[in-house]
Coordinates of C-alpha atoms in Angstrom, one line a residue:
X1 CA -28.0 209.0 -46.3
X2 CA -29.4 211.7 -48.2
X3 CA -29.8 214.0 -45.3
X4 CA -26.2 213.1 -44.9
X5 CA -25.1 214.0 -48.3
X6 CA -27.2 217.5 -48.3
X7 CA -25.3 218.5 -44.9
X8 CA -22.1 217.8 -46.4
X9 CA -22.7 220.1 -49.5
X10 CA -24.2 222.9 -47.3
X11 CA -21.0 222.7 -45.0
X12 CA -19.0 222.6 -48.4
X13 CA -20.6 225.5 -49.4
X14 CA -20.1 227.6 -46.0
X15 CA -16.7 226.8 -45.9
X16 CA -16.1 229.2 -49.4
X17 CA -15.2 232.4 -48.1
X18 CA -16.2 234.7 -50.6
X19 CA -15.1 237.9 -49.6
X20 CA -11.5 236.8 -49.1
X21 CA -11.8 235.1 -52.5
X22 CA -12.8 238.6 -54.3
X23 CA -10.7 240.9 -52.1
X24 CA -7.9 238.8 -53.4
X25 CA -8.9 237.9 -57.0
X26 CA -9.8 242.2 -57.4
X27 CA -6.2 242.6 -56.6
X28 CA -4.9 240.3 -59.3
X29 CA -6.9 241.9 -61.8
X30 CA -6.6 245.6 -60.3
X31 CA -2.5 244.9 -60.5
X32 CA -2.7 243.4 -63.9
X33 CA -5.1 246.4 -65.3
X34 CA -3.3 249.3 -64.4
X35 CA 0.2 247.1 -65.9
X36 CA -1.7 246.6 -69.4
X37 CA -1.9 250.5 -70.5
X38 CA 1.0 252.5 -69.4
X39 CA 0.8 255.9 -70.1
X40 CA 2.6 257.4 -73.5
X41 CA 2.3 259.9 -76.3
X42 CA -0.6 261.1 -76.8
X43 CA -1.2 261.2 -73.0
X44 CA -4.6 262.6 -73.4
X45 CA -6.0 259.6 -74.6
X46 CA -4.1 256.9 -72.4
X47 CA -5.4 258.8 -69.3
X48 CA -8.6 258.9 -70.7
X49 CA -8.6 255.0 -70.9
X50 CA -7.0 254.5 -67.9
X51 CA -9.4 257.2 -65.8
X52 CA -12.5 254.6 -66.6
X53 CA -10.9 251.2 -66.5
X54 CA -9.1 251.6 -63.7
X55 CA -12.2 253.5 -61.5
X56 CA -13.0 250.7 -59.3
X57 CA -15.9 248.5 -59.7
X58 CA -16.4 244.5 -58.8
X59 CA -14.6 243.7 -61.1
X60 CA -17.1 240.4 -61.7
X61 CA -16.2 239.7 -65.0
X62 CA -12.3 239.1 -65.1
X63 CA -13.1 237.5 -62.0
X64 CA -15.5 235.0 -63.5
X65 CA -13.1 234.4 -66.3
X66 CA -10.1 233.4 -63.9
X67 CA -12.9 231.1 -61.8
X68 CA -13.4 229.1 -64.5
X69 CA -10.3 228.3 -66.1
X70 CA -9.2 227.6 -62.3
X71 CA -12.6 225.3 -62.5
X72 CA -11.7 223.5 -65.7
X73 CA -7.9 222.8 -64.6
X74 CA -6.2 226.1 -66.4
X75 CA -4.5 228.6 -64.0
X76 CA -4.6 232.7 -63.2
X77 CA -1.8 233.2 -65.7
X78 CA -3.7 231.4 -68.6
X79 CA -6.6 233.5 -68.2
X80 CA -5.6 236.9 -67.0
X81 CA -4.9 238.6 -70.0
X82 CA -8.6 237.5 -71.3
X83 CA -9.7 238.7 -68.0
X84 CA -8.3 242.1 -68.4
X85 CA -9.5 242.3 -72.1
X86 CA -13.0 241.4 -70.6
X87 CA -13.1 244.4 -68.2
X88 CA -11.6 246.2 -71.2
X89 CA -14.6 245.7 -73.4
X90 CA -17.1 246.3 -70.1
X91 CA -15.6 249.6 -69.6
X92 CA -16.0 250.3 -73.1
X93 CA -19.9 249.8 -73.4
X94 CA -20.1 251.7 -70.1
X95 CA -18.1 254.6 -71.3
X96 CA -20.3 254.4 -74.6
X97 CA -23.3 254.4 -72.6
X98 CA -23.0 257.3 -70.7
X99 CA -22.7 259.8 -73.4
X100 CA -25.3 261.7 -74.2
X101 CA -26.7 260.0 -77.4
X102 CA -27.1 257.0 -75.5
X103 CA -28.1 257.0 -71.3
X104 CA -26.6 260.6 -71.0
X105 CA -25.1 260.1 -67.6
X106 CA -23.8 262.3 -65.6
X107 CA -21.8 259.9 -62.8
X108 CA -20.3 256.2 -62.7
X109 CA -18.6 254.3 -60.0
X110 CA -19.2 257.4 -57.9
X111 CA -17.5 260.1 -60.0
X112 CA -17.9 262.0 -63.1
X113 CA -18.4 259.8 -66.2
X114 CA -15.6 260.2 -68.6
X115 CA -16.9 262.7 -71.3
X116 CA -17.9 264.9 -68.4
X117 CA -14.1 264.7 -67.9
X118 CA -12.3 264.7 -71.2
X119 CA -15.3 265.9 -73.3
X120 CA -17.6 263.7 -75.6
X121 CA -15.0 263.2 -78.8
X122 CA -12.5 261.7 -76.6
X123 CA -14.3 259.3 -74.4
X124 CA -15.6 257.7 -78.0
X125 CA -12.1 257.4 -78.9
X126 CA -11.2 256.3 -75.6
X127 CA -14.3 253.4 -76.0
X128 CA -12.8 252.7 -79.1
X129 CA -9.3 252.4 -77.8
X130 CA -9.9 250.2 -75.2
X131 CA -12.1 247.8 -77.7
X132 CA -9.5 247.4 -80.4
X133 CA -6.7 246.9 -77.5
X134 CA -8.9 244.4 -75.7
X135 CA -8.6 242.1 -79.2
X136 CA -4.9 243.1 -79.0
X137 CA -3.8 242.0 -75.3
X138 CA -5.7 238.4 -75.8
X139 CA -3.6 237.6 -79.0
X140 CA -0.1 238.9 -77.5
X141 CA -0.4 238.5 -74.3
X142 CA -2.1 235.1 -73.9
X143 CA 0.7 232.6 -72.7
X144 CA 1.8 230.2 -75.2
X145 CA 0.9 227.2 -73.1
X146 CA -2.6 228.0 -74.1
X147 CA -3.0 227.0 -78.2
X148 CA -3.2 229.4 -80.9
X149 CA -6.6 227.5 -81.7
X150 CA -8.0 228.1 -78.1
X151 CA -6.7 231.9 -78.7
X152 CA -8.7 232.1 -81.7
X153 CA -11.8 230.7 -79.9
X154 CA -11.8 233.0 -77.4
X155 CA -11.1 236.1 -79.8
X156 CA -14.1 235.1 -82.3
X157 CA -16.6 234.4 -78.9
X158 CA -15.6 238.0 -77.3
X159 CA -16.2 239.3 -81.1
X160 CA -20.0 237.7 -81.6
X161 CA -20.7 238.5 -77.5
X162 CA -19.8 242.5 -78.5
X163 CA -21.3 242.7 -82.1
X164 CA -24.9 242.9 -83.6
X165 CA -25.8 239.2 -82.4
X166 CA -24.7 240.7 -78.9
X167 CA -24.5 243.8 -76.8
X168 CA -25.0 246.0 -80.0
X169 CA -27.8 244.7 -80.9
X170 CA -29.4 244.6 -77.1
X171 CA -28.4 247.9 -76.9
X172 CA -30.1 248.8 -79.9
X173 CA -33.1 247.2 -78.9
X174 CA -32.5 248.7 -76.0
X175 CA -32.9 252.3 -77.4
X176 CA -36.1 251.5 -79.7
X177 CA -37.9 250.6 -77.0
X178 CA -37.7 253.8 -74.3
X179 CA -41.0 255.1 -73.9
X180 CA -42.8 252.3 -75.2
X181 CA -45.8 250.9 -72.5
X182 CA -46.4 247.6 -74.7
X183 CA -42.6 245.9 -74.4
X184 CA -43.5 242.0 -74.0
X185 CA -41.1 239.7 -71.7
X186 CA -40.0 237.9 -74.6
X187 CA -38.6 241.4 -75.5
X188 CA -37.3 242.4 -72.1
X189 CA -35.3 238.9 -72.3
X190 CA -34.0 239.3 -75.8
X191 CA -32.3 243.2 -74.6
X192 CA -30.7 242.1 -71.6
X193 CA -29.9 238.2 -72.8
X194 CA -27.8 239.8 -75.9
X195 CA -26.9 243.5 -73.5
X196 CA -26.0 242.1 -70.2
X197 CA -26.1 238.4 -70.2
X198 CA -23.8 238.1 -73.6
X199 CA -20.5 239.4 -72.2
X200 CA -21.3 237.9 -68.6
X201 CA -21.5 234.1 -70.7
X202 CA -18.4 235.1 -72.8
X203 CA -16.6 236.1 -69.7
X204 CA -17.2 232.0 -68.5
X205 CA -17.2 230.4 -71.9
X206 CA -13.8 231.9 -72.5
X207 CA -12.4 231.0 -69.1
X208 CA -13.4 228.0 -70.0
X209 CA -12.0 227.4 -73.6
X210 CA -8.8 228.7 -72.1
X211 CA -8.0 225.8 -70.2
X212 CA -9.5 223.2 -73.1
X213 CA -13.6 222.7 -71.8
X214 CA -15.3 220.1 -73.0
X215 CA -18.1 220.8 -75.6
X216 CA -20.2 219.3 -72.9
X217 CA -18.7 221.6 -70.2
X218 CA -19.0 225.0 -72.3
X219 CA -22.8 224.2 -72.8
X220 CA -23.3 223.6 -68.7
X221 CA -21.0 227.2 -68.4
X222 CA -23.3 228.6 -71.2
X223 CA -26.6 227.8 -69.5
X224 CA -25.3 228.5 -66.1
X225 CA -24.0 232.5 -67.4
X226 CA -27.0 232.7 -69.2
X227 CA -29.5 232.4 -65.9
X228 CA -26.4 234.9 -64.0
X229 CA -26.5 237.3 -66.7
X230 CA -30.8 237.7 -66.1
X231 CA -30.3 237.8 -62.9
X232 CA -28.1 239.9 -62.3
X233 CA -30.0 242.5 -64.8
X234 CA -33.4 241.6 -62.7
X235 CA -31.1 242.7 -59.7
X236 CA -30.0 245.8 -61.4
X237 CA -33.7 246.9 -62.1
X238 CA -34.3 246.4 -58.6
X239 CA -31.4 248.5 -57.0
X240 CA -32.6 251.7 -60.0
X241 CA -35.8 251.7 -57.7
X242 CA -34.8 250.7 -54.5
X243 CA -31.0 251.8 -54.1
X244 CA -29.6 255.5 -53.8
X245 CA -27.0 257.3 -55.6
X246 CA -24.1 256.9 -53.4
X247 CA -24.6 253.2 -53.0
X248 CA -25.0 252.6 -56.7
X249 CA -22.1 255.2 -57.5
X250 CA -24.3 256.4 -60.7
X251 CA -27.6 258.1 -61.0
X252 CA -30.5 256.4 -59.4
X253 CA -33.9 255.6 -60.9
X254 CA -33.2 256.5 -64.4
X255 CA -34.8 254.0 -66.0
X256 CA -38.3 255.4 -64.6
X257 CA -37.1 258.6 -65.9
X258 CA -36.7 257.2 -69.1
X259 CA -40.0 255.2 -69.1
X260 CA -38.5 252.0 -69.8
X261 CA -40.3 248.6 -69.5
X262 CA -38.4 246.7 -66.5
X263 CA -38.7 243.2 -64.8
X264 CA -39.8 244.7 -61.7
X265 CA -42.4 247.0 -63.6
X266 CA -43.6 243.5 -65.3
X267 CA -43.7 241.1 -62.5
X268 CA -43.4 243.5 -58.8
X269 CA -40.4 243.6 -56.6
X270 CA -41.2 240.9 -54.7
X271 CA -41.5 238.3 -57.8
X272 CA -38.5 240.5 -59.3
X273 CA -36.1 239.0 -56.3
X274 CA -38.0 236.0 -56.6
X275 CA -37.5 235.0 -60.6
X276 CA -33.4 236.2 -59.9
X277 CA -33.3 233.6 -57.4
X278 CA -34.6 230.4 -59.1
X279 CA -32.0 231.5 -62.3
X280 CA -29.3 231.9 -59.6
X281 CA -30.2 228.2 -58.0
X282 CA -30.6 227.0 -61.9
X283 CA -27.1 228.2 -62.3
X284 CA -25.9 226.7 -59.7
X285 CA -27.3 223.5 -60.3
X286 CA -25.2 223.3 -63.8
X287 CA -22.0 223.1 -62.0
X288 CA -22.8 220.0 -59.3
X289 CA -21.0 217.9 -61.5
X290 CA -18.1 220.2 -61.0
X291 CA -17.9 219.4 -56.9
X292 CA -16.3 221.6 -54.8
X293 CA -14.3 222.9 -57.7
X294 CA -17.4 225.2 -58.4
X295 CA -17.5 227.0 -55.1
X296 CA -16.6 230.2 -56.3
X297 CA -18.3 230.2 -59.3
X298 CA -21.6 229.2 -57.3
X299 CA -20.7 231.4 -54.6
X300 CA -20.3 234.5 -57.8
X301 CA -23.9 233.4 -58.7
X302 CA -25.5 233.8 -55.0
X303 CA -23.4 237.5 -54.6
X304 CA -25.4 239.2 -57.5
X305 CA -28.5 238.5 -56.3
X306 CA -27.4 239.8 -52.7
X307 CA -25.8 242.8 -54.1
X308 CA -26.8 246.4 -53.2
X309 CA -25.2 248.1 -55.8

């Protein structure tokens, strides 16, 4: 009976076409991005915002966002303008992170980063567009079949994933750290839990919250975008090494440039793939209550670890 049971989730699981689900779902959010900033006076800025946001990409974070509300019983149209305020906030940090106080990047998502573009004080302002917008678009935009409490919810998470307890403070971890040989694991974890992981679990949780999640449900989507979000970094580390330019559409190897401490520098590639695949099956394991309803989200967890860019 149990060998029974295991075949039938396996087929389950094989059934879930994944790349017909993302080819479609990058679509929606493509479609609904370039509708959410039209261009207007002063043009220079709009483009600016637009040249970044709308640059391509996997678009894995609306796309999470969407999967879950779907999961938890909300639809695309509930979610989406969260969605688009989540890629919003991503291409902020991005755009922020290439200048050259911060990674000092040259290229992203194959092409010239923005302030190579439009020059250094209008890609900040560009960042900064985009973040206060992103707050914007979720409170006007949200349909009003989702509660102004939910709305509320999902404005104060994005706010905490972004700030100091979030990607700021990652970040600024981050930054005090390059060059240092003696980074523990514990630190490693705390960067890329609070710089990658915290809008990769705010991208869920909100999904979630959207279409009225359980207290008990948001915990299982927090734990199960928690073990994503490291994996998906561990994965990242990997492809700085092992990947080239043209497949990872920014520089390659920069983080051995800047001498930082990485999961594959602490543990080995081999160990590296291994340690992203256990968080990936732990992640997957929060959702079996969830059924087949979880197929894409489990499917999401199993592509970043077999990502080569």
């Amino acid at each position: 009976m149990v060998a029974a049971d295991n075949r039938q989730k396996m087929n389950e699981k094989t059934t879930f076409n994944l790349s017909a689900y993302l080819k479609e779902r990058q679509k929606l959010c493509e479609t609904a991005l370039d509708q959410a900033i039209p261009v207007m006076y002063p043009e220079k800025i709009y483009e600016s915002m637009r040249y970044s946001l709308l640059a391509g990409g996997k678009r894995l974070r609306p796309i999470l966002c969407v999967a879950t509300c779907e999961m938890m019983g909300g639809t695309i149209e509930m979610a989406m303008p969260t969605a688009c305020a989540l890629e919003m906030v991503h291409t902020m940090s991005l755009i922020h992170d290439d200048l050259p106080a911060m990674d000092n990047d040259d290229y992203r998502r194959g092409r010239l980063t923005n302030h190579k573009v439009y020059g250094e004080n209008i890609a900040v302002l560009a960042g900064d567009s985009l973040l206060a917008y992103a707050f914007e678009f979720i409170a006007t935009q949200t349909p009003e079949n989702v509660s102004r409490e939910r709305v509320v919810q999902v404005i104060a998470r994005l706010g905490k994933a972004l700030g100091a307890a979030g990607l700021v403070g990652g970040q600024v971890v981050d930054l005090d750290s390059e060059g240092k040989s003696d980074i523990s694991l514990e630190t490693l974890n705390f960067i890329h839990n609070h710089k990658t992981a915290a809008l990769l679990e705010a991208s869920v949780v909100c999904g979630g919250i959207i279409a009225g999640a359980s207290s008990d449900d948001i915990h299982r989507l927090s734990r199960y975008s928690q073990n994503i979000g490291l994996a998906f970094q561990i994965i990242d580390d990997i492809l700085d090494i092992t990947a080239t330019q043209e497949q990872l559409g920014k520089t390659a190897g920069k983080d051995l440039i800047a001498k930082k401490v990485t999961y594959p520098s602490l543990w080995g590639l081999e160990q590296s793939r291994s340690k992203a695949q256990q968080l990936v099956e732990s992640a997957c394991e929060e959702l079996e209550t969830f059924g087949k309803l979880a197929q894409p989200l489990q499917a999401l967890a199993h592509f970043i670890t077999s990502r080569n860019h």
